[in-house]
Every structure is written in structure tokens, then in C-alpha cells.
Amino acid sequence: MARCSLCHREGSEGGYCGYHRDAHANLVAAYEAWRKSTELSWNAFLEEVIQTKEVGGWARDVAHDLLSNDQWGNKSSNNFP
Amino acid sequence: MTERVLVVCEKPTAASRVAQALDDDGAPESFSERGVPYHVARRGKLDLIVVSALGHLFFVAQKGGKWTYPIFDYEWVPSHVADKKMARTRRFVEVIGKLSLGVGGYVSACDYDMEGSLIGYMILRHVCGEESVAKARRMRFSTLTDRDLNHAWDEMSDSLDFPLIEAGRIRHEVDWLFGINLTRALTLAVKNATGFYKVLSVGRVQGPTLNFIKEREVEIQTFVPTPFWLIKAEVRLGRKKFALEHEASRIHSDSKAEKIVAECEGKEGDLKELETARTELPPLPPFSLGDLQREAYYKLRYSPRTTLRAAERLYLGALISYPRTSSQRLPPSIDLRRILEGLREQKGYADFASRLLGKSSLRPWQGKKDDPAHPAIHPTGKKPGRLEKVDARVYDLICRRFMASLERSAVRESTRATVDVNGHVFHLKGSRLVEEGWTEVYGPYFRDNGVVLPALKIGRKIPIRKVEAPRRLTRPPPRLNPGSLLALMEREGIGTKATRSDIIDTMFKRGYVDGREIGVTDLGLTVVESLDRIVPEILSVGMTRKLEEDIEGIRTGETNADAVVEEAIRVLGPALSGFKLNEESIGTAINEALLRASRKGVTLGACPVCETGEIQIITSKQTGKRFAGCTNYFQGSCDASYPLPQKGKIQATGRKCSVCGAPRITVLRRRRRPWDLCINIGCPSKKKENPADGQM
Ligand SMILES: [Zn+2]
């Protein structure tokens, strides 16, 4: 069975385990609210959210992962799903 | 000739109290045989031999066979046989056996609840013989005062309380079946998969409790905050500053918040409306055990277990009533005046007690919950001698709560002024207690956070001194703490008032949870995941609650006891087979979690220099400072090392620096943002990161 690229837990689909997938879904949902109230870009949102003490550890992992993938050009520059 | 009667108590302290109360002269003879204390009290024509257990003297144990699972064959054996750590209880069993020879009657004077009834029954059944059970009578009491004990003797029931005993017996048997089988299944999964031996226990109630904590943790760890803005205005009334709140408690857009600020800045407010309302704050009911544990956690920061132990000592000292109660009610049979007369003689309570005694009638404020065996926790009125600090504070809490429940309601007056600021509606809120009522006696544990407003009139113009729109972020749900977890267990109907605090404690001991704000550990998470995958019903509140209801049904005579055990075996059988089939994967996953846990807090990630070692946090023996170094240093093959920030908690992130490949860490510091950085001080990414922010 494939392992999560962030925590090595078993049972990953599309690179992330269930927890990191949930965290990713929460990032996407929260971005909607951020965009409406602040007009931040996806990447600026991720940068901002990483800095907060409220964000959960797994959500922070995913945000870092999305940003670093972006930096290395693995995904398109706007990797908002 | 005098007849001899054997009186069985649960603990030595209780035995000495019972003997003293029942002796005609209040001076029984006390003896000790091989370290086991007992007393002989004379009561009329009877000689009472008052003996004591040490809690349970009999346990459920496996009937023969090996250390394996599933195990469904069991028997009750003396506790010293079941558990080597209980060796001391052997002498108690033997001495009680000897003292019971030639005795004409038997009385169980153990604590009056399920556990107490079972303790008394097992001793009579297994030490004094079957016929003693048929002859035995039961004393029922809620305090260890002379008065209550004498009353209990006079009103003794003709037989033991068999339904309660049966309910207790089945609870122990079912809990044993779940505990032994799940513990062995988990432990053997790890051992058979990896050869590594560590006892991993799980109990019937622990499963769902751990699952609550895990679910909360998942919510917290996957949480992403969203922003909102508050509009805060400041005004001056007389010499004092007050805060105005915008009618919308949260503004959801940056630009809208800015617009409101711009429109209100430097303007004058117009006081349009003034509303006052009086609300009654009824007294709090007297304590059930859960209420006491929660209040002591929030007001005194005592863990539920600490509070329970203190309450038990106070009970054994005859200072309070039996603490293991669910009741929030004081029945009419309790002589409230006599208790208050006792409290009147105690320092700190004289004025309050005197005032209450001056009332023509005393009616306690009753709560909703009741308990078939005991009233709410209340003082007995007996004057305490010197108490340990913890006991003294718990005692004070109980006495004040008891008196508060007899007091009048408090009355709060709330004022809300509506202020129009350039078309925007703001509120100015204040409140004060106009009648203190019960809050006076409960003063040390009651905080009134109301803001007292000066006199106001409609039409008053109020200049706005300052308006701002601070950004706030939504927060994840709070972690559970021992107090809120206890409340949650009570609400969900899992565990009993007597066992909940021990269940919480055990999860800490096993390393499944940690922190004052309880978080699940990697190990705890993996154990829950394994159980969820193979035996999800173990984690379900439904099954645990159903069993509690069945046990209650046994007590009331509605449920057949043996059927409850059969049902437990029916659930466990297939679940354990599923476990056997998946031993390999469960064992490997748990072992990985154990390894991660043992490295946690030390290992930061792979070494970017030698690529085979791990970078770990090391504290220098010479300077006491911490730094990070490669594990291969000790073999002499790699000398990679990095300075670390000396302040704050360092957490591994599991990520590598995208620029230099060294591990990235998060530094958590009080009242500051988490600082995420690459540990390599020479990393090109440092230019952006402002190393001056922390002291390396
Ligand atoms: Zn993961």
C-alpha cells in the first residue's frame, strides 16, 4: 500500500494519507473565505496561514508541501486545485 | 453467653470508625494480627468483631491456560493469587477467615454502592463460606458519623443486596473479558510481528474515551483558520474608559471593516436607547462527584483523581458524606440544621451558618440528577482537625457549595445602551450584582466579570475617542482537559462516577495521551486506528453505553446477568479473530509508532551530509546548551552539527529545506508566532528568515 508523502502513514491516495487529505480539503475550503474577505492569492494565503498559531499541524504540513512543490516547479505556479 | 457477629468493612479507617460508633461505650478494643487490624466492640449482648478488607480481596482471573487470546474461561480468585503486587492482601484473607470461626452472624458494612456490596459479598462467600451469605445482613449509610452508623445498624436489611452485587460482579467480569483480550491482542500483535514486547492495554471504556480525544485532535490538526474583523470603539464616561461593541459581532471583510472605521472615526455617538433587565441567578445545587471534580479542576486545578482521593479521605474522617454519588439532591431525611450548627463552630463559616440557622425554613436548591444509594456530597458538621492542604481546600469547596445551595438567589442587573455613531449601531454593556445571595458564601469560587456603568441618559452625546478594526482568526476547537473530558464521559454515559478518573489516568500512564490540554500521542493515534480498522465496535460509544444500561438493568432486576456476559463474548469472539488475521500489519504499525515516540522530541530528520545518519537534538554536558548533530558522529563517520535556538520548544516538521536539504524545524515560543526555519545557519534561505528573531 502506498504511503503518505508527508507522514509515511499507510493507506494514501494521491500522495496523502486520510489526515493530510482532510487538511488539504480544509485549506481549499478556508481559501474561499480568505479570498472573499482579503483578495489574497492562493500562494499568499498559504504563506499567511503557515504563520498563524491557529493552523493545525497537518494543515501546516500540506501548506508547506504545496508551497515547496510550487517553488521547484513540480506543479503549475498556481497550484490551487 | 454473648453472641459473636462478624462485621466486614471495606478499609481499615472505616472499620475503626464503625467499631467506635457501634461500641456501647465508644471505646472498642483494637487488635492487630500479622499487621491486620481488627476491633472488638460490645453492643448490648453482642460482641462485634469488626474486620476490614483492603478494597477488593478477590479478582477475576484466567482459568488455567497460556498467555494468549481469546480467553473466555475465568474464575474469581484471591487478589494475591491473581496479582503478585497484592501479596499483602493474603494476610487479610487468612486473618478474616480465622476470626470468622464460630461466629453466629454476619454484617456487611462496606461502602454502600456496587463496589462495596461486591467486596463484602466476595469476602463472605469465599472466606466465611456459602452459609454466611445466606445469613448476612447489610448496613446502609452515607456518612461515617456515629449517628448515621448507629441508625444504619438499627435499620439494617435482613439480607445482602443481591441485585447490586450481581451488577457489580458482571461489570468486573465483562471489563475483565474486554481488558484481557484486547490487551493481549495488541501486545501479541507487536510481539509476533516484530519480536518486541511491550504491554499495550485497552479497556472497554478506554476505547471510546481515547477515540473522543483522537477525534478532537484530528479536528485541531487539520484546522485552517479564517479571518474576521471586530469593530472596537472606545469612549470615556466620567474618568473611566469603556468599550463600545459594534452590533455585528464579526465583520467578514477587510474592506467593510475599514469602511466602518473610517465612517466612525472622530464622530460623536448619540445614546438612543437604554435597556435594563434584572435576572435571577439561582443557587448551584450541591455537588455530585462529577460536579465536584469539575469544579475542583476549574477553580483549584486539581485533577479528578486528586479530588476523588481527597474526598475519600474526608469521608473516612466522617467530615463529608459518601463522595461516589451521582446525586445533586439533599433529601428531607438529612438534618440540615444539625450540620449548620456544626459548621457554625468552624472558622470561616460561622457568619454564614448563623444566618442560615436564623431562617424559619431551609430548602436546598436541588439539581436534576439523583442517585438511588446516596445524597449529594455534603459536610457532616463534624469539626476537622488539621487537614492536608488539598483536603482542606476540597473541604472548603464542599462546605461553601452546601451552604450556597441553601441560600437565596443572586440578582444581576444588566444594562445595554444603544449608541448611534454616524448611522452605525454600537452597544455599551454593563452589569452588576444588586443582590449577592448565594454568591457571598461561594465567594472564593465565584467571579463576577460585569462592568459597572455610570448613570446614563437617553440623548447623551458621547465622543468616540478611538475606533479600530483588529483582525482575528477563527480558532480550532479547544483540546479536552481532565474537567471537560469527565463531563463528556458523563454526558455520553460511559464509565461510572467511580471509575472515570482512573480511566483518564490510565491513558496518560500508557502514553496514549499527554498534556494538561489533552492531546493524543502518535502511539495513542495508532492504537485507535488499529482498533478502528479491525474492531470498530470497541470504540463506539453505543456499545459501551448499552453495556452500562445492561448493568443498570441487572441492578433493577430487568436484565439477566449471564446474558450480559454472553453478549460480551459474542461481540469479542469475531473481533478477536479479525485481530489474529491482521496481526502482522497491526503489529508493524504500532511498532513504528512506538519507535517514532521514542525518538520524538529528539530526531529532527535525515542528515544532509552523510545521508545515512539522523540529525538529533543534543544537549552539551559542558555548556548545557542544545545543538543538533548527526548520529554517525559517535561512530566517527560524520561531524555535521548545527546550532539551535536556545529558547522555545523545538518540533521536527518532517520536511527538508528545499534549498540546502537540512531538516526544517518549528520553534514554538510563548506569545509569539511559530517560527519555521531551516537548521542550517549557512543556508541561503536564511537571508529571508531574519535570524535576529531568535538567539542562536
Ligand atoms: Zn500523512
PDB file of N, CA, C and O and ligand atoms in Angstrom, chain A residues 4 6-7 9 17 20, ligand 1:
ATOM      1  N   CYS A   4       1.906   7.902   2.744  1.00  0.00           N
ATOM      2  CA  CYS A   4       1.741   9.353   2.641  1.00  0.00           C
ATOM      3  C   CYS A   4       3.106  10.015   2.471  1.00  0.00           C
ATOM      4  O   CYS A   4       4.061   9.673   3.169  1.00  0.00           O
ATOM      5  N   LEU A   6       3.976  12.829   3.338  1.00  0.00           N
ATOM      6  CA  LEU A   6       4.302  13.739   4.441  1.00  0.00           C
ATOM      7  C   LEU A   6       4.560  13.019   5.757  1.00  0.00           C
ATOM      8  O   LEU A   6       5.426  13.406   6.524  1.00  0.00           O
ATOM      9  N   CYS A   7       3.795  11.958   6.052  1.00  0.00           N
ATOM     10  CA  CYS A   7       3.944  11.335   7.377  1.00  0.00           C
ATOM     11  C   CYS A   7       4.219   9.834   7.272  1.00  0.00           C
ATOM     12  O   CYS A   7       4.346   9.171   8.301  1.00  0.00           O
ATOM     13  N   ARG A   9       2.345   7.483   6.715  1.00  0.00           N
ATOM     14  CA  ARG A   9       1.264   6.575   7.095  1.00  0.00           C
ATOM     15  C   ARG A   9       0.838   5.781   5.883  1.00  0.00           C
ATOM     16  O   ARG A   9       0.876   6.276   4.769  1.00  0.00           O
ATOM     17  N   CYS A  17      -2.141  10.778   3.130  1.00  0.00           N
ATOM     18  CA  CYS A  17      -2.985   9.899   3.940  1.00  0.00           C
ATOM     19  C   CYS A  17      -4.316  10.598   4.222  1.00  0.00           C
ATOM     20  O   CYS A  17      -4.496  11.768   3.864  1.00  0.00           O
ATOM     21  N   HIS A  20      -3.966  14.001   6.095  1.00  0.00           N
ATOM     22  CA  HIS A  20      -3.430  15.093   5.277  1.00  0.00           C
ATOM     23  C   HIS A  20      -4.382  15.457   4.146  1.00  0.00           C
ATOM     24  O   HIS A  20      -4.423  16.604   3.711  1.00  0.00           O
TER      25      HIS A  20
HETATM   26 ZN    ZN C   1       0.032  11.884   6.123  1.00  0.00          ZN
END
